[in-house]
Amino acid sequence: MPVIFRKSIRDLSIRYRSTLVAILALTIGLWGVGTLLVSILVMSNDLQENYLRTHPAHISIISEDFAKLDLAEIRKNPNIEAVEFRDKAILRIEVNPGKWLPLWLYSVDDFKSLSLSRFFRQSGDFPPPRGSLSIERNVQQISDLRIGTSARVQSGGRIIRTTISGTVFDPGQAPATQDAFVYAYTDKENYTRLSGETTNRRIVVRFQNVETRRDVEIQFTELSRELSRLGISINSYKIPKFDQHPHQFQLNTLLYLNAIIGLLAFVMAMVLVSQLMSSIFTRQIRQIGIMKAIGATRSQIFKAYAAYIIIMSLPSIIVGLPLAVITGKAYSAFVAGILNFDILTTQLPYRIYAAIILLGIILPLVFSLPALLKGMKVSVKDALDDYGIKTDDSPFFSRLFNITNSNILSLAIRNVGRRKSRMAVTIATMALGVALFLTGFNVRASLKEFLDHTSQSMKYDIKVVLGNSQQSDIAIAPFSTLEAVKSIEGWIGGIGRIQSENISTSSGIGLVAAPFDSRLKDHHLLKGRWLSGSAELEFVVNQQAVPMFKPVTIGKSYQLHIGDKRILAKLVGVVREFDIAKIYVDFAKYNKIANPDWKINSLMISLKDRSYDNVIKVKEEVERIIEKAGIDVIYVMSQAERAIIIFEHLNIILMTILFLSLLVLLVSSIGMGSAMGINVIERTREIGVLRAIGATPGAITKLFVIEGFFISAFSVALGLLLALPMSALSAAFFGELILGEQTPLDFAFNKSGFALTLIVTLIFGYLASRIPAGKATQITVHEAIAYE
Amino acid sequence: MDNIIELKQLTRSYRQGGRVFAALSNVDLNIQKGEHIAITGKSGSGKSTMLNLIAGIDHPTNGSVEVSGIDIHQLDESKLAAWRGKNIGIVFQFFQLIPTLTINENILLAMEFVGKIPKEERQENASSLLRLVSISDHRDKLPAALSGGEQQRAAIARALANNPDIMVADEPTGNLDSATAKSVKEIFATLVAQGKTVIVVTHEAVEDGRFDRVIRLRDGKIVSPDNTTSQMQEQA
Ligand SMILES: Nc1ncnc2c1ncn2[C@@H]1O[C@H](COP(=O)(O)OP(=O)(O)OP(=O)(O)O)[C@@H](O)[C@H]1O
Ligand SMILES: [Mg+2]
């Protein structure tokens, strides 16, 4: 082995502490970026693959005339990949005693050969024996329903028992845990028995060669023509998001967060590496000078120190790569569990290993380059003259020095100003950590505020949606015996459509007719105003409905399809809410057009005591009344539970934010600790001199602690400054993601988060300076002075 | 005349707080092959500056250094380093050995950088140099384990590793006791006898006739502008 490499190895082993810190930093950086790469690769691939594996339907169509349809005829159409009858009924099922959840019940033609909208056997019998149900596997997490349970199903006011005979995995559904729905699959006979509806009224279709939603719409138009030739008229249809899992947005958020925060953490680790390298090279400057003096060329020296870096990279790759694979897979599995999909990737592609290894070697080289080049540029004479203590006081710090009268304090302040670039980097890194941590807290506060606002904006406590609309007094009567009720208001809702210039028809959009002056709902207006009592028919949409009828212009009239009626109505406002696309119209004016009997289908119950416990108690009472009176109900939902469901949707994101920002703060803390450590190492000789002239260990410790305090203080101030725009940007991003286009969340400042950050940073600043200073005062004065 | 080194109008100045200060100003000097030269003068007179410029480890502000007809400060940094490795052996006052390499390895490293001596001959060469300076016993020790005189002899061995024509030494005996200093001086005399050009900066008395010529510096200038080998008078 060339002597020069022997030197590299020996230098690294003699300074094994710095070497270990550098290897640690490299390992953490590589681990972080590797985890990121692996999990992004696995998750982005697997959720999509889980979903596509089901051969998702491009459209579902409902028609009363499908009974006379021969599917074999339709299958001949070359544009159709697959079509099946898949009736769907929304019933209710008792999940624990007294607690009912919506049941989405599907009838399946042939369990053994599902050609689209597939689901997969998990446990128990498959196909379910006649008269029994298979439930989606995640349902077990939100219910007591198990294989063998004789479940009670409510339908049209009756209660019917049916057995659960198995579980299936349906990656095409939003996770039951988040939406609080029960998905179940059964044979046609049992479907009719439970729902009271005939089968063969709904088909699911998958087209050939479609790539966008627009393609689907075109194919559908063609299909509807063919159907009408066959004498079939379509009642309604629904086009889901094109080839996209219903909760893709959550995954997108997570991937985005991973990418951004992981990248920042990685950059910090690399900054740390370059700092460590720079300190190593600083100590090597004199030796570089000697080697140049005896004839070493630049490229020879460069090779020698590149060897340094590679020697450090190798262990970091050996440790970091497997760790990254393990945690990347574990994190993917964790997210997959929450989003109810299976990890399908068993073998990672080789290119990802190659990429991580390459990153592990190239990046440290790149990040050490500035330090290395600086070390090589120094002339032989300067290198030989340098004794490692060189002050470069800036005028600013010198002035500070002059106006203070405590010698220790002024020395500490002056030291912050020394080695300016390292201090700048340390402060910047720490500030970035602080900023990210604060941003995490702030975004969390924004989301929390939004959730609180959402649940507060709904002034009713329990909403009962009836299966059939009824006269208001008849509908309300059974519930008049409820105690402690403040008021019950009747609304009507249904499916409406908007006709705009660009889109002739669109899938159904929730329509809610409520008294314009109802006190049961507060609105977060984004544009325009809420409904008024004016004679003209007005409507308001929520932000989710906006993309359905672009361009949206306040004050413009649009054609609304309500039932089979078409009417012109004026758009007066846009509200923001966490809900599916909805249109709001005034109850009275709606009734005049489409509901002459003033029927209602939603009971909005508000209570005197709005506490969670009371709401749940009253809700159970409501359920008893429904069961006893045999009322046909679609669902009963309390605001309190709804808030929990919304929170469930966002919780995984909140958790990730917090976890990742903690990680970042940790990395930047290590960065600060090591920078302080380098400081102390570099000044060991100076400390020795100070002690030789009579400085006590206490005074020296104080010197470093004050220095650490200044660094922390600067970092927090800078971090706070950085956090403000970052938080605002993130709030905007999350708003867009969760609520739809151009609906930012409100910026919120989390004071306790700031306090926590401040305390953590200061404590860390203290420790990061106290520990190395303590070590420096332990070695003898003689050793310290002799230190090179 | 067989000049191996020619200094022409050699100037090295430093900018200090806005003022320009010349550590060496307009020095002309010729050195012949095989000469044994002493550079003396008070502290701060510019001795090290001159030596560093000759060795090519510092750059002149003005003027030139020609060695065997090559204007060395016209070479780029890497060419200069390679040139230095081949043609000049440098001995420093503080030895400047690589602390993490053994004495033997320090010598091998110099050969490795320059590549003038074939690989298979390097260890043999190192061993004979170690014998020359009488520290064969210490070959596998780290520099820190050696006395000052032993370290300085190791440094001389390293300076000779690539068999250069010129040796420069900046106060090589300044840190050594007189007995050890004497043995180092004897090594230099041997080298001169072998035909090498040796330039030594020294504080000590130089009247013992060891040197062919003594160059005296004062405030960055030569005070005995003397080019002949015969003149060796003491200047007050
Ligand atoms: N990097 C520098 N910056 C400014 N001035 C310098 C620098 N290096 C040397 N000098 C000045 O140049 C002058 C000559 O220095 P030089 O080192 O050549 O002196 P010297 O004769 O070798 O002294 P000594 O016997 O003490 O080694 C001195 O006054 C010194 O202060
Ligand atoms: Mg000198």
PDB file of N, CA, C and O and ligand atoms in Angstrom, chain A residues 381-382 385, chain B residues 12 14-16 21-24 41-50 93 170-171 201 203 217, ligand 1:
ATOM      1  N   LYS A 381       4.505  28.253   2.550  1.00  0.00           N
ATOM      2  CA  LYS A 381       5.015  29.078   3.637  1.00  0.00           C
ATOM      3  C   LYS A 381       3.913  29.362   4.658  1.00  0.00           C
ATOM      4  O   LYS A 381       4.116  29.190   5.853  1.00  0.00           O
ATOM      5  N   ASP A 382       2.715  29.754   4.156  1.00  0.00           N
ATOM      6  CA  ASP A 382       1.612  30.023   5.079  1.00  0.00           C
ATOM      7  C   ASP A 382       1.250  28.775   5.869  1.00  0.00           C
ATOM      8  O   ASP A 382       0.958  28.844   7.062  1.00  0.00           O
ATOM      9  N   ASP A 385       3.723  28.273   8.541  1.00  0.00           N
ATOM     10  CA  ASP A 385       3.654  29.313   9.572  1.00  0.00           C
ATOM     11  C   ASP A 385       2.458  29.137  10.484  1.00  0.00           C
ATOM     12  O   ASP A 385       2.449  29.590  11.601  1.00  0.00           O
TER      13      ASP A 385
ATOM     14  N   ARG B  12      10.677  40.660  -1.908  1.00  0.00           N
ATOM     15  CA  ARG B  12       9.474  40.094  -1.297  1.00  0.00           C
ATOM     16  C   ARG B  12       8.974  41.126  -0.300  1.00  0.00           C
ATOM     17  O   ARG B  12       9.670  41.480   0.651  1.00  0.00           O
ATOM     18  N   TYR B  14       5.620  42.733   2.122  1.00  0.00           N
ATOM     19  CA  TYR B  14       4.342  42.446   2.787  1.00  0.00           C
ATOM     20  C   TYR B  14       3.586  43.740   2.955  1.00  0.00           C
ATOM     21  O   TYR B  14       4.172  44.789   3.186  1.00  0.00           O
ATOM     22  N   ARG B  15       2.288  43.637   2.832  1.00  0.00           N
ATOM     23  CA  ARG B  15       1.443  44.798   3.071  1.00  0.00           C
ATOM     24  C   ARG B  15       1.006  44.709   4.521  1.00  0.00           C
ATOM     25  O   ARG B  15       0.425  43.718   4.948  1.00  0.00           O
ATOM     26  N   GLN B  16       1.318  45.739   5.268  1.00  0.00           N
ATOM     27  CA  GLN B  16       0.933  45.684   6.669  1.00  0.00           C
ATOM     28  C   GLN B  16       0.239  46.974   7.070  1.00  0.00           C
ATOM     29  O   GLN B  16       0.859  48.034   7.147  1.00  0.00           O
ATOM     30  N   PHE B  21       5.992  46.746   3.309  1.00  0.00           N
ATOM     31  CA  PHE B  21       7.249  46.520   4.003  1.00  0.00           C
ATOM     32  C   PHE B  21       8.009  45.428   3.268  1.00  0.00           C
ATOM     33  O   PHE B  21       7.479  44.349   3.020  1.00  0.00           O
ATOM     34  N   ALA B  22       9.246  45.723   2.894  1.00  0.00           N
ATOM     35  CA  ALA B  22      10.018  44.758   2.115  1.00  0.00           C
ATOM     36  C   ALA B  22      10.876  43.894   3.030  1.00  0.00           C
ATOM     37  O   ALA B  22      11.770  44.398   3.709  1.00  0.00           O
ATOM     38  N   ALA B  23      10.580  42.601   3.056  1.00  0.00           N
ATOM     39  CA  ALA B  23      11.389  41.669   3.852  1.00  0.00           C
ATOM     40  C   ALA B  23      12.685  41.356   3.110  1.00  0.00           C
ATOM     41  O   ALA B  23      13.695  41.020   3.719  1.00  0.00           O
ATOM     42  N   LEU B  24      12.614  41.488   1.790  1.00  0.00           N
ATOM     43  CA  LEU B  24      13.794  41.279   0.954  1.00  0.00           C
ATOM     44  C   LEU B  24      13.658  42.261  -0.206  1.00  0.00           C
ATOM     45  O   LEU B  24      12.602  42.335  -0.827  1.00  0.00           O
ATOM     46  N   GLY B  41      22.683  36.940   9.483  1.00  0.00           N
ATOM     47  CA  GLY B  41      22.091  38.256   9.683  1.00  0.00           C
ATOM     48  C   GLY B  41      21.237  38.209  10.933  1.00  0.00           C
ATOM     49  O   GLY B  41      20.968  37.136  11.477  1.00  0.00           O
ATOM     50  N   LYS B  42      20.800  39.418  11.372  1.00  0.00           N
ATOM     51  CA  LYS B  42      20.013  39.488  12.594  1.00  0.00           C
ATOM     52  C   LYS B  42      18.627  38.895  12.371  1.00  0.00           C
ATOM     53  O   LYS B  42      18.178  38.738  11.244  1.00  0.00           O
ATOM     54  N   SER B  43      17.976  38.659  13.468  1.00  0.00           N
ATOM     55  CA  SER B  43      16.604  38.176  13.369  1.00  0.00           C
ATOM     56  C   SER B  43      15.755  39.202  12.630  1.00  0.00           C
ATOM     57  O   SER B  43      15.846  40.393  12.888  1.00  0.00           O
ATOM     58  N   GLY B  44      14.979  38.740  11.683  1.00  0.00           N
ATOM     59  CA  GLY B  44      14.116  39.644  10.936  1.00  0.00           C
ATOM     60  C   GLY B  44      14.802  40.269   9.741  1.00  0.00           C
ATOM     61  O   GLY B  44      14.218  41.095   9.041  1.00  0.00           O
ATOM     62  N   SER B  45      16.042  39.869   9.447  1.00  0.00           N
ATOM     63  CA  SER B  45      16.769  40.510   8.357  1.00  0.00           C
ATOM     64  C   SER B  45      16.373  39.956   6.988  1.00  0.00           C
ATOM     65  O   SER B  45      16.754  40.510   5.964  1.00  0.00           O
ATOM     66  N   GLY B  46      15.647  38.836   6.976  1.00  0.00           N
ATOM     67  CA  GLY B  46      15.169  38.328   5.691  1.00  0.00           C
ATOM     68  C   GLY B  46      15.804  37.028   5.257  1.00  0.00           C
ATOM     69  O   GLY B  46      15.631  36.598   4.111  1.00  0.00           O
ATOM     70  N   LYS B  47      16.462  36.344   6.164  1.00  0.00           N
ATOM     71  CA  LYS B  47      17.168  35.106   5.817  1.00  0.00           C
ATOM     72  C   LYS B  47      16.198  34.018   5.347  1.00  0.00           C
ATOM     73  O   LYS B  47      16.360  33.435   4.274  1.00  0.00           O
ATOM     74  N   SER B  48      15.198  33.789   6.203  1.00  0.00           N
ATOM     75  CA  SER B  48      14.237  32.733   5.846  1.00  0.00           C
ATOM     76  C   SER B  48      13.508  33.094   4.571  1.00  0.00           C
ATOM     77  O   SER B  48      13.246  32.237   3.716  1.00  0.00           O
ATOM     78  N   THR B  49      13.214  34.376   4.415  1.00  0.00           N
ATOM     79  CA  THR B  49      12.504  34.821   3.222  1.00  0.00           C
ATOM     80  C   THR B  49      13.299  34.449   1.978  1.00  0.00           C
ATOM     81  O   THR B  49      12.763  33.887   1.016  1.00  0.00           O
ATOM     82  N   MET B  50      14.578  34.740   2.020  1.00  0.00           N
ATOM     83  CA  MET B  50      15.415  34.456   0.861  1.00  0.00           C
ATOM     84  C   MET B  50      15.486  32.961   0.582  1.00  0.00           C
ATOM     85  O   MET B  50      15.330  32.519  -0.562  1.00  0.00           O
ATOM     86  N   GLN B  93      13.893  24.169  10.418  1.00  0.00           N
ATOM     87  CA  GLN B  93      14.366  24.295  11.792  1.00  0.00           C
ATOM     88  C   GLN B  93      13.601  23.342  12.715  1.00  0.00           C
ATOM     89  O   GLN B  93      14.162  22.724  13.594  1.00  0.00           O
ATOM     90  N   ASP B 170      17.098  25.780   6.864  1.00  0.00           N
ATOM     91  CA  ASP B 170      16.848  27.003   7.629  1.00  0.00           C
ATOM     92  C   ASP B 170      17.117  26.730   9.096  1.00  0.00           C
ATOM     93  O   ASP B 170      16.344  26.050   9.763  1.00  0.00           O
ATOM     94  N   GLU B 171      18.241  27.241   9.591  1.00  0.00           N
ATOM     95  CA  GLU B 171      18.662  27.023  10.975  1.00  0.00           C
ATOM     96  C   GLU B 171      18.505  25.575  11.397  1.00  0.00           C
ATOM     97  O   GLU B 171      17.818  25.265  12.345  1.00  0.00           O
ATOM     98  N   VAL B 201      20.951  28.592   6.380  1.00  0.00           N
ATOM     99  CA  VAL B 201      20.718  29.819   7.147  1.00  0.00           C
ATOM    100  C   VAL B 201      21.182  29.547   8.560  1.00  0.00           C
ATOM    101  O   VAL B 201      20.849  28.514   9.142  1.00  0.00           O
ATOM    102  N   HIS B 203      22.498  31.340  12.562  1.00  0.00           N
ATOM    103  CA  HIS B 203      22.708  32.434  13.487  1.00  0.00           C
ATOM    104  C   HIS B 203      24.110  32.420  14.054  1.00  0.00           C
ATOM    105  O   HIS B 203      24.582  33.378  14.626  1.00  0.00           O
ATOM    106  N   LEU B 217      22.887  39.433   5.530  1.00  0.00           N
ATOM    107  CA  LEU B 217      21.694  40.227   5.219  1.00  0.00           C
ATOM    108  C   LEU B 217      21.452  41.230   6.320  1.00  0.00           C
ATOM    109  O   LEU B 217      21.693  40.959   7.496  1.00  0.00           O
TER     110      LEU B 217
HETATM  111  N1  LIG C   1       3.664  36.618   6.677  1.00  0.00           N
HETATM  112  C1  LIG C   1       4.299  37.755   6.991  1.00  0.00           C
HETATM  113  N2  LIG C   1       3.618  38.909   7.072  1.00  0.00           N
HETATM  114  C2  LIG C   1       4.259  40.069   7.373  1.00  0.00           C
HETATM  115  N3  LIG C   1       5.533  40.143   7.619  1.00  0.00           N
HETATM  116  C3  LIG C   1       6.310  39.045   7.555  1.00  0.00           C
HETATM  117  C4  LIG C   1       5.717  37.769   7.255  1.00  0.00           C
HETATM  118  N4  LIG C   1       6.701  36.836   7.264  1.00  0.00           N
HETATM  119  C5  LIG C   1       7.843  37.505   7.570  1.00  0.00           C
HETATM  120  N5  LIG C   1       7.621  38.805   7.757  1.00  0.00           N
HETATM  121  C6  LIG C   1       8.590  39.825   8.093  1.00  0.00           C
HETATM  122  O1  LIG C   1       9.647  39.808   7.168  1.00  0.00           O
HETATM  123  C7  LIG C   1      10.846  40.079   7.805  1.00  0.00           C
HETATM  124  C8  LIG C   1      11.859  39.024   7.452  1.00  0.00           C
HETATM  125  O2  LIG C   1      11.432  37.798   8.000  1.00  0.00           O
HETATM  126  P1  LIG C   1      12.287  36.485   7.983  1.00  0.00           P
HETATM  127  O3  LIG C   1      11.479  35.371   8.514  1.00  0.00           O
HETATM  128  O4  LIG C   1      12.884  36.332   6.647  1.00  0.00           O
HETATM  129  O5  LIG C   1      13.443  36.848   9.042  1.00  0.00           O
HETATM  130  P2  LIG C   1      14.663  35.976   9.515  1.00  0.00           P
HETATM  131  O6  LIG C   1      15.847  36.685   9.083  1.00  0.00           O
HETATM  132  O7  LIG C   1      14.511  34.587   9.055  1.00  0.00           O
HETATM  133  O8  LIG C   1      14.524  36.070  11.098  1.00  0.00           O
HETATM  134  P3  LIG C   1      14.789  34.934  12.186  1.00  0.00           P
HETATM  135  O9  LIG C   1      16.268  34.882  12.396  1.00  0.00           O
HETATM  136  O10 LIG C   1      14.123  35.454  13.390  1.00  0.00           O
HETATM  137  O11 LIG C   1      14.230  33.679  11.671  1.00  0.00           O
HETATM  138  C9  LIG C   1      10.576  40.151   9.285  1.00  0.00           C
HETATM  139  O12 LIG C   1      10.560  41.500   9.691  1.00  0.00           O
HETATM  140  C10 LIG C   1       9.234  39.547   9.438  1.00  0.00           C
HETATM  141  O13 LIG C   1       8.532  40.196  10.470  1.00  0.00           O
END
